[in-house]
């Protein structure tokens, strides 16, 4: 790597502060964390920030049901989210909350800039209102019979029985899901962000090449269908920030959620001394990347760029969307035990297993990713234990018994070792492009070559002949050098195994440190790096997930 380190800020979508994290959340955070760790291993200055998305009617109602204040409710959820993320080895430089003074400041500032620019409209709308609860009802809080097929107990925007979509006003015998009362129609003034003012900006953004092609195509469909102004206000009672100058009107949760990236980064900069302005003002020479699920591309691909532009802030360098997580080929299911909470997984299994499995499946595309539990066990055991760890454990044993953990003074296979080091160029390009699955395939192919080399040389046979002692040391030293390259390339995915390997190898596994073979080098006593996945433990996790349904 040449040139100055890149200055990179990375975010992943903000988990909603109303429920514990599940494996779908961990897919996204793992994808982001691997990319961030890769950038750091390459010597780049890369920061990763996130936060809890802590506003909205749903949180207000959940807190009420739990008998605590919204503030206490979101604080408890946030602590749990942070514990679960840490359990999956996700390393945030800052994890914040959208319910914070910093986020309030930036939400108000950006809104006032939108308003000053003439991009806020006010108009009256008619909404369903719950007369008993005294609040306006979002579509998901209205239930009734489907106007198409007559199925009862359907939500206000779509029918789970026949798949029809409709307006809540079309429901037969609608009731509030909160109180059971019959909703009434009520007028209210709302504030709208005039997205139509940004058609040229958004056309240029969509055609910029900074979005994956399927995402650009989807955004282009919305653009061609005609942009709609975006309702950014909600009526009291609402848990969120009151809009300055508009009493009893609150920012809609999706207005202040992405602004949470800015707020979280500001807090981090105040702590670390990083230059905040260089990341958020145009022309700062930095990079900004958002990792998100494909279900929220309208917010990040349309509303967010327009908001940033009208507020005088920079555009993202790119938005990277991923697909949904399925388990055993279907949507996660509580009844099947495949709706797996992060906590439940961690109660049973090593997080590095699934970090590797996700990496082996993730690409730069937006296709759904399937966690096939049988394949999960087989792949982790075969690739990591049977191929990668096997190299280190086999060679370390001979070097410990006969050579006091000391490697040869010369590398007897310089071309082979160099080919592993040179392979890092292509593997790095795959990491950079988020083609993790192809990177893992290349790494495991190298592991196959390393094992083939050891099998051909048969150090266990040579070890029986004292005259071949030096050859045993030489072959095993080559094996350790090959393992070192593999462990370097896997470090972004398997940080704990890499840390143990660094302790064993007595050297850094950062990409920048992999330049030449280790010679005449002392190793620490070998310790187990990773255990095999037990199918019984996976089955127990599934059973535990059923019991938490």
Short mmCIF file of C-alpha atoms in Angstrom, two decimals:
data_model
loop_
_atom_site.label_atom_id
_atom_site.label_comp_id
_atom_site.label_asym_id
_atom_site.label_seq_id
_atom_site.Cartn_x
_atom_site.Cartn_y
_atom_site.Cartn_z
CA UNK A 1 0.00 0.00 0.00
CA UNK A 2 1.31 3.42 -0.96
CA UNK A 3 0.28 7.01 -0.33
CA UNK A 4 -1.32 8.68 2.67
CA UNK A 5 -3.83 6.75 4.78
CA UNK A 6 -7.42 7.23 3.70
CA UNK A 7 -9.72 9.08 6.11
CA UNK A 8 -12.90 7.03 6.29
CA UNK A 9 -16.13 7.24 8.32
CA UNK A 10 -18.43 4.21 8.25
CA UNK A 11 -21.92 3.72 9.71
CA UNK A 12 -24.41 0.88 9.91
CA UNK A 13 -28.17 1.36 10.28
CA UNK A 14 -29.40 2.31 13.72
CA UNK A 15 -31.18 -0.54 15.58
CA UNK A 16 -34.61 0.48 16.86
CA UNK A 17 -34.60 0.83 20.64
CA UNK A 18 -37.67 -1.30 21.16
CA UNK A 19 -36.47 -4.91 21.02
CA UNK A 20 -33.31 -7.01 21.40
CA UNK A 21 -30.99 -7.61 18.46
CA UNK A 22 -31.37 -10.76 16.35
CA UNK A 23 -29.12 -12.42 13.78
CA UNK A 24 -30.47 -10.18 11.02
CA UNK A 25 -29.02 -7.16 12.84
CA UNK A 26 -25.76 -9.03 13.36
CA UNK A 27 -25.45 -9.77 9.64
CA UNK A 28 -25.29 -6.05 8.89
CA UNK A 29 -23.05 -5.14 11.81
CA UNK A 30 -20.69 -8.02 10.95
CA UNK A 31 -20.48 -6.96 7.30
CA UNK A 32 -19.67 -3.40 8.38
CA UNK A 33 -17.22 -4.43 11.09
CA UNK A 34 -15.28 -6.73 8.74
CA UNK A 35 -14.90 -3.92 6.21
CA UNK A 36 -13.80 -1.46 8.90
CA UNK A 37 -11.26 -3.91 10.39
CA UNK A 38 -9.90 -4.56 6.90
CA UNK A 39 -9.38 -0.83 6.32
CA UNK A 40 -7.55 -0.49 9.62
CA UNK A 41 -5.38 -3.52 8.88
CA UNK A 42 -4.37 -1.80 5.64
CA UNK A 43 -3.22 1.26 7.57
CA UNK A 44 -6.19 3.52 6.86
CA UNK A 45 -7.77 5.84 9.43
CA UNK A 46 -11.24 4.31 9.60
CA UNK A 47 -13.90 5.13 12.19
CA UNK A 48 -17.15 3.24 12.77
CA UNK A 49 -20.09 4.94 14.50
CA UNK A 50 -23.63 3.87 15.21
CA UNK A 51 -26.47 4.62 17.66
CA UNK A 52 -29.83 3.45 18.88
CA UNK A 53 -32.83 4.83 16.99
CA UNK A 54 -34.77 5.88 20.05
CA UNK A 55 -37.89 7.83 19.04
CA UNK A 56 -41.44 7.17 17.90
CA UNK A 57 -44.92 6.14 18.96
CA UNK A 58 -43.98 2.45 19.22
CA UNK A 59 -41.33 3.20 21.85
CA UNK A 60 -43.68 5.48 23.77
CA UNK A 61 -46.33 2.71 23.88
CA UNK A 62 -43.83 -0.04 24.78
CA UNK A 63 -42.49 2.04 27.65
CA UNK A 64 -46.02 2.66 28.87
CA UNK A 65 -46.79 -1.09 28.73
CA UNK A 66 -43.58 -1.81 30.66
CA UNK A 67 -44.51 0.73 33.31
CA UNK A 68 -41.46 2.92 32.86
CA UNK A 69 -40.56 6.22 31.23
CA UNK A 70 -39.48 6.25 27.58
CA UNK A 71 -36.05 7.47 28.74
CA UNK A 72 -35.60 4.51 31.09
CA UNK A 73 -36.94 2.14 28.43
CA UNK A 74 -34.49 3.23 25.71
CA UNK A 75 -31.56 3.31 28.15
CA UNK A 76 -32.19 -0.34 29.10
CA UNK A 77 -32.52 -1.41 25.46
CA UNK A 78 -29.39 0.52 24.45
CA UNK A 79 -27.30 -1.19 27.14
CA UNK A 80 -28.52 -4.57 25.88
CA UNK A 81 -27.80 -3.68 22.25
CA UNK A 82 -24.26 -2.65 23.13
CA UNK A 83 -23.67 -5.89 25.06
CA UNK A 84 -24.91 -8.02 22.16
CA UNK A 85 -22.85 -6.15 19.57
CA UNK A 86 -19.74 -6.46 21.73
CA UNK A 87 -20.47 -10.18 22.07
CA UNK A 88 -20.30 -10.49 18.29
CA UNK A 89 -16.94 -8.64 18.35
CA UNK A 90 -18.37 -5.52 16.73
CA UNK A 91 -16.01 -2.63 17.48
CA UNK A 92 -17.72 0.77 17.39
CA UNK A 93 -15.64 3.90 17.85
CA UNK A 94 -18.83 5.48 19.17
CA UNK A 95 -22.27 4.09 19.97
CA UNK A 96 -24.74 6.81 20.79
CA UNK A 97 -28.50 7.44 20.92
CA UNK A 98 -30.75 9.60 18.77
CA UNK A 99 -32.34 10.82 22.02
CA UNK A 100 -29.38 13.05 22.81
CA UNK A 101 -28.56 16.76 22.96
CA UNK A 102 -26.23 16.39 19.97
CA UNK A 103 -28.94 14.83 17.84
CA UNK A 104 -31.49 17.42 18.92
CA UNK A 105 -29.06 20.19 17.93
CA UNK A 106 -28.40 18.73 14.48
CA UNK A 107 -32.07 17.87 13.84
CA UNK A 108 -33.11 21.42 14.65
CA UNK A 109 -30.21 22.91 12.68
CA UNK A 110 -30.91 20.87 9.57
CA UNK A 111 -34.65 21.54 9.78
CA UNK A 112 -34.05 25.29 10.12
CA UNK A 113 -31.77 25.20 7.08
CA UNK A 114 -34.45 23.31 5.13
CA UNK A 115 -37.03 25.87 6.20
CA UNK A 116 -34.78 28.83 5.35
CA UNK A 117 -34.19 27.32 1.92
CA UNK A 118 -37.92 27.20 1.23
CA UNK A 119 -38.09 23.41 1.32
CA UNK A 120 -40.74 23.01 4.06
CA UNK A 121 -44.45 23.09 3.21
CA UNK A 122 -47.40 23.08 5.64
CA UNK A 123 -50.72 21.49 4.78
CA UNK A 124 -53.70 19.84 6.40
CA UNK A 125 -54.14 16.08 6.29
CA UNK A 126 -56.89 13.78 7.51
CA UNK A 127 -55.77 10.88 9.73
CA UNK A 128 -57.30 8.11 11.78
CA UNK A 129 -57.48 9.13 15.44
CA UNK A 130 -58.01 6.93 18.51
CA UNK A 131 -60.51 8.83 20.71
CA UNK A 132 -59.69 6.73 23.78
CA UNK A 133 -55.88 6.91 23.60
CA UNK A 134 -55.98 10.48 22.32
CA UNK A 135 -53.45 9.97 19.53
CA UNK A 136 -53.25 9.65 15.78
CA UNK A 137 -52.81 6.10 14.52
CA UNK A 138 -50.13 4.89 12.15
CA UNK A 139 -51.33 2.25 9.68
CA UNK A 140 -49.88 -0.58 11.77
CA UNK A 141 -52.02 0.45 14.75
CA UNK A 142 -55.31 -0.03 12.85
CA UNK A 143 -56.85 -3.48 12.37
CA UNK A 144 -59.94 -4.79 10.62
CA UNK A 145 -61.19 -7.15 7.94
CA UNK A 146 -59.44 -7.13 4.55
CA UNK A 147 -61.54 -5.25 1.95
CA UNK A 148 -60.41 -7.73 -0.75
CA UNK A 149 -60.79 -11.20 0.82
CA UNK A 150 -62.60 -10.48 4.07
CA UNK A 151 -59.92 -12.02 6.34
CA UNK A 152 -60.29 -10.67 9.86
CA UNK A 153 -57.69 -9.12 12.15
CA UNK A 154 -55.55 -7.59 9.38
CA UNK A 155 -53.36 -4.51 9.73
CA UNK A 156 -54.18 -1.21 8.09
CA UNK A 157 -51.84 -1.38 5.11
CA UNK A 158 -51.76 -4.99 3.88
CA UNK A 159 -53.46 -8.36 4.25
CA UNK A 160 -51.34 -11.30 5.39
CA UNK A 161 -53.98 -13.72 4.10
CA UNK A 162 -54.24 -12.63 0.45
CA UNK A 163 -51.35 -10.17 0.11
CA UNK A 164 -53.52 -7.21 -0.91
CA UNK A 165 -52.37 -3.67 -0.13
CA UNK A 166 -54.84 -0.90 0.66
CA UNK A 167 -55.46 2.23 2.69
CA UNK A 168 -56.57 1.91 6.35
CA UNK A 169 -59.73 3.75 5.32
CA UNK A 170 -60.66 0.73 3.17
CA UNK A 171 -60.65 -1.73 6.11
CA UNK A 172 -63.99 -3.30 7.06
CA UNK A 173 -64.96 -2.53 10.68
CA UNK A 174 -61.59 -0.89 11.58
CA UNK A 175 -60.53 -0.68 15.22
CA UNK A 176 -57.55 0.75 17.02
CA UNK A 177 -55.03 -1.97 17.83
CA UNK A 178 -54.17 0.03 20.96
CA UNK A 179 -57.58 0.41 22.60
CA UNK A 180 -60.15 -1.43 20.47
CA UNK A 181 -61.97 1.85 19.87
CA UNK A 182 -63.34 2.71 16.44
CA UNK A 183 -61.02 5.31 14.88
CA UNK A 184 -62.42 8.65 13.78
CA UNK A 185 -61.09 10.88 11.03
CA UNK A 186 -59.46 14.05 12.26
CA UNK A 187 -57.69 16.92 10.51
CA UNK A 188 -54.21 18.08 11.49
CA UNK A 189 -51.57 20.42 10.08
CA UNK A 190 -48.34 18.66 9.09
CA UNK A 191 -44.93 19.76 7.86
CA UNK A 192 -43.59 18.33 4.61
CA UNK A 193 -40.08 18.24 3.18
CA UNK A 194 -40.35 19.25 -0.49
CA UNK A 195 -38.43 16.38 -2.03
CA UNK A 196 -39.67 17.52 -5.45
CA UNK A 197 -37.21 20.45 -5.23
CA UNK A 198 -34.30 18.01 -5.47
CA UNK A 199 -35.14 16.07 -8.62
CA UNK A 200 -31.97 17.18 -10.47
CA UNK A 201 -29.73 16.48 -7.46
CA UNK A 202 -31.26 13.03 -6.96
CA UNK A 203 -31.07 12.17 -10.66
CA UNK A 204 -27.36 12.97 -10.62
CA UNK A 205 -26.89 11.01 -7.38
CA UNK A 206 -28.71 7.93 -8.68
CA UNK A 207 -26.63 8.00 -11.89
CA UNK A 208 -23.34 8.66 -10.09
CA UNK A 209 -22.23 5.04 -9.79
CA UNK A 210 -22.11 5.37 -5.99
CA UNK A 211 -25.02 2.97 -5.55
CA UNK A 212 -25.35 -0.73 -6.36
CA UNK A 213 -27.16 -1.17 -9.67
CA UNK A 214 -30.32 -2.83 -8.25
CA UNK A 215 -30.60 -0.03 -5.68
CA UNK A 216 -30.09 2.68 -8.32
CA UNK A 217 -32.77 1.01 -10.45
CA UNK A 218 -35.26 0.95 -7.58
CA UNK A 219 -34.61 4.61 -6.74
CA UNK A 220 -34.97 5.48 -10.43
CA UNK A 221 -38.43 3.86 -10.40
CA UNK A 222 -39.53 6.16 -7.57
CA UNK A 223 -38.05 9.15 -9.39
CA UNK A 224 -39.80 8.30 -12.65
CA UNK A 225 -43.11 7.70 -10.86
CA UNK A 226 -42.88 11.26 -9.50
CA UNK A 227 -41.32 12.29 -6.21
CA UNK A 228 -43.71 12.88 -3.32
CA UNK A 229 -43.21 15.43 -0.56
CA UNK A 230 -42.26 13.74 2.71
CA UNK A 231 -44.29 14.17 5.91
CA UNK A 232 -41.67 14.92 8.58
CA UNK A 233 -43.96 15.80 11.50
CA UNK A 234 -46.04 13.90 14.03
CA UNK A 235 -48.61 15.15 16.50
CA UNK A 236 -48.38 15.05 20.28
CA UNK A 237 -48.30 12.80 22.22
CA UNK A 238 -45.06 11.53 20.64
CA UNK A 239 -41.66 10.55 22.02
CA UNK A 240 -39.14 12.63 20.13
CA UNK A 241 -37.96 16.21 19.58
CA UNK A 242 -40.49 19.02 19.37
CA UNK A 243 -40.08 20.99 16.14
CA UNK A 244 -38.84 24.52 16.90
CA UNK A 245 -41.56 27.07 16.21
CA UNK A 246 -44.32 24.46 16.00
CA UNK A 247 -45.74 23.58 19.43
CA UNK A 248 -47.05 20.01 19.83
CA UNK A 249 -45.46 18.98 16.53
CA UNK A 250 -42.58 16.49 16.68
CA UNK A 251 -39.96 15.37 14.20
CA UNK A 252 -40.93 12.07 12.61
CA UNK A 253 -38.49 9.37 13.76
CA UNK A 254 -37.03 8.95 10.25
CA UNK A 255 -36.08 12.64 10.13
CA UNK A 256 -33.76 12.44 13.13
CA UNK A 257 -32.60 8.80 12.73
CA UNK A 258 -29.98 9.32 9.96
CA UNK A 259 -28.97 12.59 11.59
CA UNK A 260 -27.93 10.29 14.44
CA UNK A 261 -24.86 9.40 12.34
CA UNK A 262 -23.74 13.02 12.54
CA UNK A 263 -24.48 13.29 16.26
CA UNK A 264 -22.67 10.07 17.14
CA UNK A 265 -19.66 11.13 15.10
CA UNK A 266 -19.60 14.53 16.78
CA UNK A 267 -19.41 12.92 20.22
CA UNK A 268 -16.58 10.68 19.01
CA UNK A 269 -14.68 13.66 17.57
CA UNK A 270 -15.00 15.58 20.83
CA UNK A 271 -13.46 12.60 22.61
CA UNK A 272 -10.71 11.75 20.10
CA UNK A 273 -9.83 15.13 18.59
CA UNK A 274 -10.75 14.01 15.04
CA UNK A 275 -11.68 16.85 12.66
CA UNK A 276 -15.49 16.73 12.51
CA UNK A 277 -15.89 19.32 9.75
CA UNK A 278 -13.65 17.44 7.31
CA UNK A 279 -16.16 14.55 7.34
CA UNK A 280 -19.39 16.53 6.97
CA UNK A 281 -18.59 19.68 5.00
CA UNK A 282 -18.12 19.40 1.22
CA UNK A 283 -14.57 19.09 -0.04
CA UNK A 284 -13.05 17.69 3.15
CA UNK A 285 -11.09 14.95 1.38
CA UNK A 286 -12.68 12.21 3.51
CA UNK A 287 -14.90 9.24 2.68
CA UNK A 288 -18.36 8.46 4.13
CA UNK A 289 -20.05 5.07 3.73
CA UNK A 290 -23.44 3.87 4.98
CA UNK A 291 -24.12 0.12 5.32
CA UNK A 292 -27.88 -0.58 5.39
CA UNK A 293 -30.54 -3.20 4.66
CA UNK A 294 -32.30 -3.02 1.31
CA UNK A 295 -35.61 -2.20 3.02
CA UNK A 296 -34.54 1.34 3.97
CA UNK A 297 -32.96 2.52 0.70
CA UNK A 298 -35.64 5.17 0.13
CA UNK A 299 -34.59 6.98 3.31
CA UNK A 300 -30.86 6.73 2.58
CA UNK A 301 -31.07 7.03 -1.20
CA UNK A 302 -33.62 9.84 -1.59
CA UNK A 303 -34.45 11.74 1.61
CA UNK A 304 -30.96 11.71 3.15
CA UNK A 305 -28.98 13.09 0.16
CA UNK A 306 -31.59 15.82 -0.32
CA UNK A 307 -31.52 16.75 3.38
CA UNK A 308 -27.71 16.86 3.42
CA UNK A 309 -27.54 19.00 0.30
CA UNK A 310 -30.10 21.54 1.47
CA UNK A 311 -28.31 21.78 4.83
CA UNK A 312 -24.96 22.53 3.14
CA UNK A 313 -23.43 19.17 4.11
CA UNK A 314 -21.58 16.61 2.00
CA UNK A 315 -23.08 13.63 0.18
CA UNK A 316 -22.15 10.04 1.14
CA UNK A 317 -19.32 8.49 -0.85
CA UNK A 318 -21.60 5.46 -1.26
CA UNK A 319 -24.55 3.65 0.30
CA UNK A 320 -24.09 -0.13 0.51
CA UNK A 321 -27.26 -2.21 0.88
CA UNK A 322 -27.45 -5.92 1.70
CA UNK A 323 -30.25 -8.47 1.51
CA UNK A 324 -32.28 -10.01 4.29
CA UNK A 325 -31.21 -12.99 6.37
CA UNK A 326 -33.12 -16.23 5.95
CA UNK A 327 -32.54 -19.38 8.01
CA UNK A 328 -32.71 -22.80 6.35
CA UNK A 329 -34.07 -21.16 3.22
CA UNK A 330 -37.08 -19.37 4.70
CA UNK A 331 -37.93 -16.24 6.65
CA UNK A 332 -36.84 -16.38 10.29
CA UNK A 333 -39.55 -18.10 12.33
CA UNK A 334 -40.19 -18.15 16.08
CA UNK A 335 -42.21 -21.36 15.86
CA UNK A 336 -39.34 -23.14 14.05
CA UNK A 337 -36.77 -21.71 16.44
CA UNK A 338 -34.99 -19.89 13.62
CA UNK A 339 -35.79 -16.38 14.83
CA UNK A 340 -32.53 -16.37 16.75
CA UNK A 341 -31.74 -13.53 19.11
CA UNK A 342 -28.14 -12.35 19.33
CA UNK A 343 -28.18 -13.21 23.03
CA UNK A 344 -29.42 -16.76 22.37
CA UNK A 345 -26.70 -17.38 19.82
CA UNK A 346 -24.03 -16.09 22.22
CA UNK A 347 -25.36 -18.33 24.99
CA UNK A 348 -24.47 -21.33 22.84
CA UNK A 349 -21.88 -20.59 20.17
CA UNK A 350 -18.65 -18.73 19.45
CA UNK A 351 -19.35 -15.48 17.54
CA UNK A 352 -16.43 -16.15 15.21
CA UNK A 353 -18.26 -19.13 13.74
CA UNK A 354 -21.04 -17.00 12.35
CA UNK A 355 -18.76 -14.09 11.47
CA UNK A 356 -16.92 -16.51 9.18
CA UNK A 357 -20.13 -18.02 7.81
CA UNK A 358 -21.58 -14.58 7.05
CA UNK A 359 -18.31 -13.59 5.36
CA UNK A 360 -18.43 -16.75 3.26
CA UNK A 361 -21.90 -15.73 2.03
CA UNK A 362 -21.72 -11.93 1.75
CA UNK A 363 -21.06 -10.21 -1.56
CA UNK A 364 -21.44 -6.69 -2.90
CA UNK A 365 -24.96 -7.57 -4.08
CA UNK A 366 -28.35 -7.22 -2.43
CA UNK A 367 -29.49 -10.84 -2.61
CA UNK A 368 -30.79 -12.42 0.58
CA UNK A 369 -28.27 -14.41 2.63
CA UNK A 370 -29.28 -17.85 3.91
CA UNK A 371 -28.01 -19.31 7.16
CA UNK A 372 -28.31 -23.04 6.55
CA UNK A 373 -27.54 -24.52 9.95
CA UNK A 374 -26.30 -27.86 8.62
CA UNK A 375 -24.02 -26.12 6.12
CA UNK A 376 -22.93 -23.72 8.88
CA UNK A 377 -21.57 -26.58 11.01
CA UNK A 378 -19.93 -28.33 8.07
CA UNK A 379 -18.32 -25.23 6.58
CA UNK A 380 -16.89 -23.84 9.80
CA UNK A 381 -15.48 -27.21 10.85
CA UNK A 382 -14.08 -28.03 7.40
CA UNK A 383 -12.66 -24.63 6.51
CA UNK A 384 -11.49 -23.13 9.78
CA UNK A 385 -10.71 -26.17 11.89
CA UNK A 386 -9.86 -28.80 9.27
CA UNK A 387 -7.89 -26.53 6.96
CA UNK A 388 -6.68 -23.25 8.51
CA UNK A 389 -6.12 -24.04 12.21
CA UNK A 390 -4.83 -27.49 11.25
CA UNK A 391 -1.77 -25.94 9.56
CA UNK A 392 -0.69 -24.09 12.70
CA UNK A 393 -1.36 -26.94 15.12
CA UNK A 394 0.45 -29.57 13.01
CA UNK A 395 3.57 -27.48 12.46
CA UNK A 396 3.68 -26.00 15.96
CA UNK A 397 3.76 -29.46 17.51
CA UNK A 398 6.97 -30.47 15.71
CA UNK A 399 8.66 -27.11 16.39
CA UNK A 400 7.82 -27.38 20.09
CA UNK A 401 8.99 -30.97 20.57
CA UNK A 402 12.25 -30.82 18.65
CA UNK A 403 13.26 -27.19 18.20
CA UNK A 404 12.19 -25.25 21.30
CA UNK A 405 9.57 -23.29 19.31
CA UNK A 406 12.23 -21.84 17.01
CA UNK A 407 11.79 -21.42 13.25
CA UNK A 408 14.54 -22.09 10.70
CA UNK A 409 17.09 -19.42 9.94
CA UNK A 410 16.29 -19.70 6.23
CA UNK A 411 13.05 -20.14 4.29
CA UNK A 412 13.47 -23.20 2.07
CA UNK A 413 10.40 -22.41 -0.06
CA UNK A 414 10.73 -18.66 -0.73
CA UNK A 415 8.65 -18.78 -3.93
CA UNK A 416 5.76 -20.60 -2.22
CA UNK A 417 5.71 -18.22 0.75
CA UNK A 418 6.00 -15.20 -1.55
CA UNK A 419 3.06 -16.43 -3.61
CA UNK A 420 0.95 -16.42 -0.43
CA UNK A 421 2.11 -12.88 0.38
CA UNK A 422 1.46 -11.73 -3.20
CA UNK A 423 -2.06 -13.20 -3.06
CA UNK A 424 -2.85 -10.47 -0.55
CA UNK A 425 -3.18 -7.92 -3.36
CA UNK A 426 -6.16 -9.67 -4.95
CA UNK A 427 -7.68 -10.62 -1.59
CA UNK A 428 -7.47 -6.99 -0.47
CA UNK A 429 -9.25 -5.88 -3.64
CA UNK A 430 -12.07 -8.32 -2.87
CA UNK A 431 -12.41 -7.04 0.71
CA UNK A 432 -12.44 -3.47 -0.55
CA UNK A 433 -15.24 -4.32 -3.01
CA UNK A 434 -17.18 -6.13 -0.21
CA UNK A 435 -16.85 -9.43 -2.12
CA UNK A 436 -16.18 -11.23 1.14
CA UNK A 437 -17.42 -14.59 -0.19
CA UNK A 438 -14.84 -14.55 -2.99
CA UNK A 439 -12.11 -13.47 -0.55
CA UNK A 440 -12.96 -16.42 1.73
CA UNK A 441 -12.84 -18.82 -1.25
CA UNK A 442 -9.39 -17.54 -2.20
CA UNK A 443 -8.14 -17.83 1.39
CA UNK A 444 -9.41 -21.39 1.76
CA UNK A 445 -7.86 -22.29 -1.60
CA UNK A 446 -4.53 -21.07 -0.20
CA UNK A 447 -5.12 -23.18 2.93
CA UNK A 448 -5.61 -26.21 0.66
CA UNK A 449 -2.26 -25.48 -1.00
CA UNK A 450 -0.56 -25.15 2.39
CA UNK A 451 -1.97 -28.46 3.60
CA UNK A 452 -0.99 -30.10 0.31
CA UNK A 453 2.59 -28.89 0.80
CA UNK A 454 2.76 -30.35 4.33
CA UNK A 455 1.16 -33.62 3.20
CA UNK A 456 3.71 -33.96 0.41
CA UNK A 457 6.68 -33.29 2.73
CA UNK A 458 5.34 -35.57 5.52
CA UNK A 459 7.23 -34.07 8.48
CA UNK A 460 5.78 -36.81 10.72
CA UNK A 461 7.73 -39.36 8.68
CA UNK A 462 10.94 -37.30 8.58
CA UNK A 463 10.73 -36.75 12.35
CA UNK A 464 11.47 -40.44 12.88
CA UNK A 465 14.93 -39.95 11.35
CA UNK A 466 17.33 -37.75 13.36
CA UNK A 467 19.31 -37.07 10.19
CA UNK A 468 16.31 -35.22 8.75
CA UNK A 469 15.71 -33.02 11.80
CA UNK A 470 16.67 -29.81 10.03
CA UNK A 471 14.29 -30.64 7.18
CA UNK A 472 11.46 -31.10 9.66
CA UNK A 473 12.21 -27.67 11.10
CA UNK A 474 12.44 -26.14 7.62
CA UNK A 475 9.14 -27.65 6.39
CA UNK A 476 7.25 -26.69 9.54
CA UNK A 477 8.70 -23.17 9.39
CA UNK A 478 7.34 -22.85 5.85
CA UNK A 479 3.99 -24.09 7.13
CA UNK A 480 3.98 -21.45 9.88
CA UNK A 481 4.77 -18.73 7.34
CA UNK A 482 1.89 -19.90 5.17
CA UNK A 483 -0.40 -19.92 8.20
CA UNK A 484 0.72 -16.39 9.07
CA UNK A 485 -0.46 -15.15 5.66
CA UNK A 486 -3.82 -16.91 6.04
CA UNK A 487 -4.32 -15.56 9.56
CA UNK A 488 -3.51 -12.05 8.29
CA UNK A 489 -6.17 -12.30 5.61
CA UNK A 490 -8.73 -13.68 8.08
CA UNK A 491 -8.02 -11.13 10.80
CA UNK A 492 -10.89 -8.76 9.82
CA UNK A 493 -13.30 -11.71 10.08
CA UNK A 494 -11.82 -13.55 13.07
CA UNK A 495 -10.32 -10.91 15.39
CA UNK A 496 -10.07 -13.16 18.48
CA UNK A 497 -8.45 -16.02 16.58
CA UNK A 498 -6.08 -13.44 15.06
CA UNK A 499 -5.21 -12.12 18.52
CA UNK A 500 -4.42 -15.65 19.72
CA UNK A 501 -2.39 -16.22 16.56
CA UNK A 502 -0.43 -13.02 17.12
CA UNK A 503 0.42 -14.21 20.61
CA UNK A 504 1.54 -17.58 19.21
CA UNK A 505 3.45 -16.14 16.24
CA UNK A 506 4.90 -13.27 18.27
CA UNK A 507 4.24 -10.85 15.40
CA UNK A 508 1.55 -8.50 14.10
CA UNK A 509 -1.03 -9.83 11.68
CA UNK A 510 -1.81 -6.42 10.23
CA UNK A 511 -1.78 -6.47 6.44
CA UNK A 512 1.00 -3.87 6.43
CA UNK A 513 3.29 -6.20 8.42
CA UNK A 514 3.15 -9.05 5.89
CA UNK A 515 6.15 -8.33 3.69
CA UNK A 516 8.66 -11.18 4.08
CA UNK A 517 8.88 -14.65 5.67
CA UNK A 518 9.67 -15.04 9.35
CA UNK A 519 13.19 -16.48 9.78
CA UNK A 520 15.11 -17.54 12.88
CA UNK A 521 12.00 -16.49 14.76
CA UNK A 522 10.82 -17.68 18.18
CA UNK A 523 7.22 -18.75 18.67
CA UNK A 524 5.23 -18.84 21.88
CA UNK A 525 3.84 -22.20 22.98
CA UNK A 526 0.86 -23.08 20.78
CA UNK A 527 -2.58 -22.74 22.36
CA UNK A 528 -5.85 -23.96 20.80
CA UNK A 529 -7.21 -21.31 18.44
CA UNK A 530 -10.79 -22.44 17.78
CA UNK A 531 -12.92 -25.44 18.73
CA UNK A 532 -15.12 -27.47 16.40
CA UNK A 533 -18.82 -26.61 16.14
CA UNK A 534 -20.97 -29.19 17.90
CA UNK A 535 -24.24 -30.07 16.12
CA UNK A 536 -25.90 -30.77 19.48
CA UNK A 537 -25.14 -27.23 20.62
CA UNK A 538 -26.67 -25.79 17.44
CA UNK A 539 -29.78 -27.90 18.06
CA UNK A 540 -29.92 -26.61 21.64
CA UNK A 541 -29.78 -23.02 20.34
CA UNK A 542 -32.74 -23.69 18.06
CA UNK A 543 -34.69 -25.20 20.96
CA UNK A 544 -33.85 -22.22 23.17
CA UNK A 545 -35.10 -19.90 20.41
CA UNK A 546 -38.41 -21.75 20.37
CA UNK A 547 -38.77 -21.29 24.12
CA UNK A 548 -38.24 -17.53 23.76
CA UNK A 549 -40.92 -17.19 21.10
#
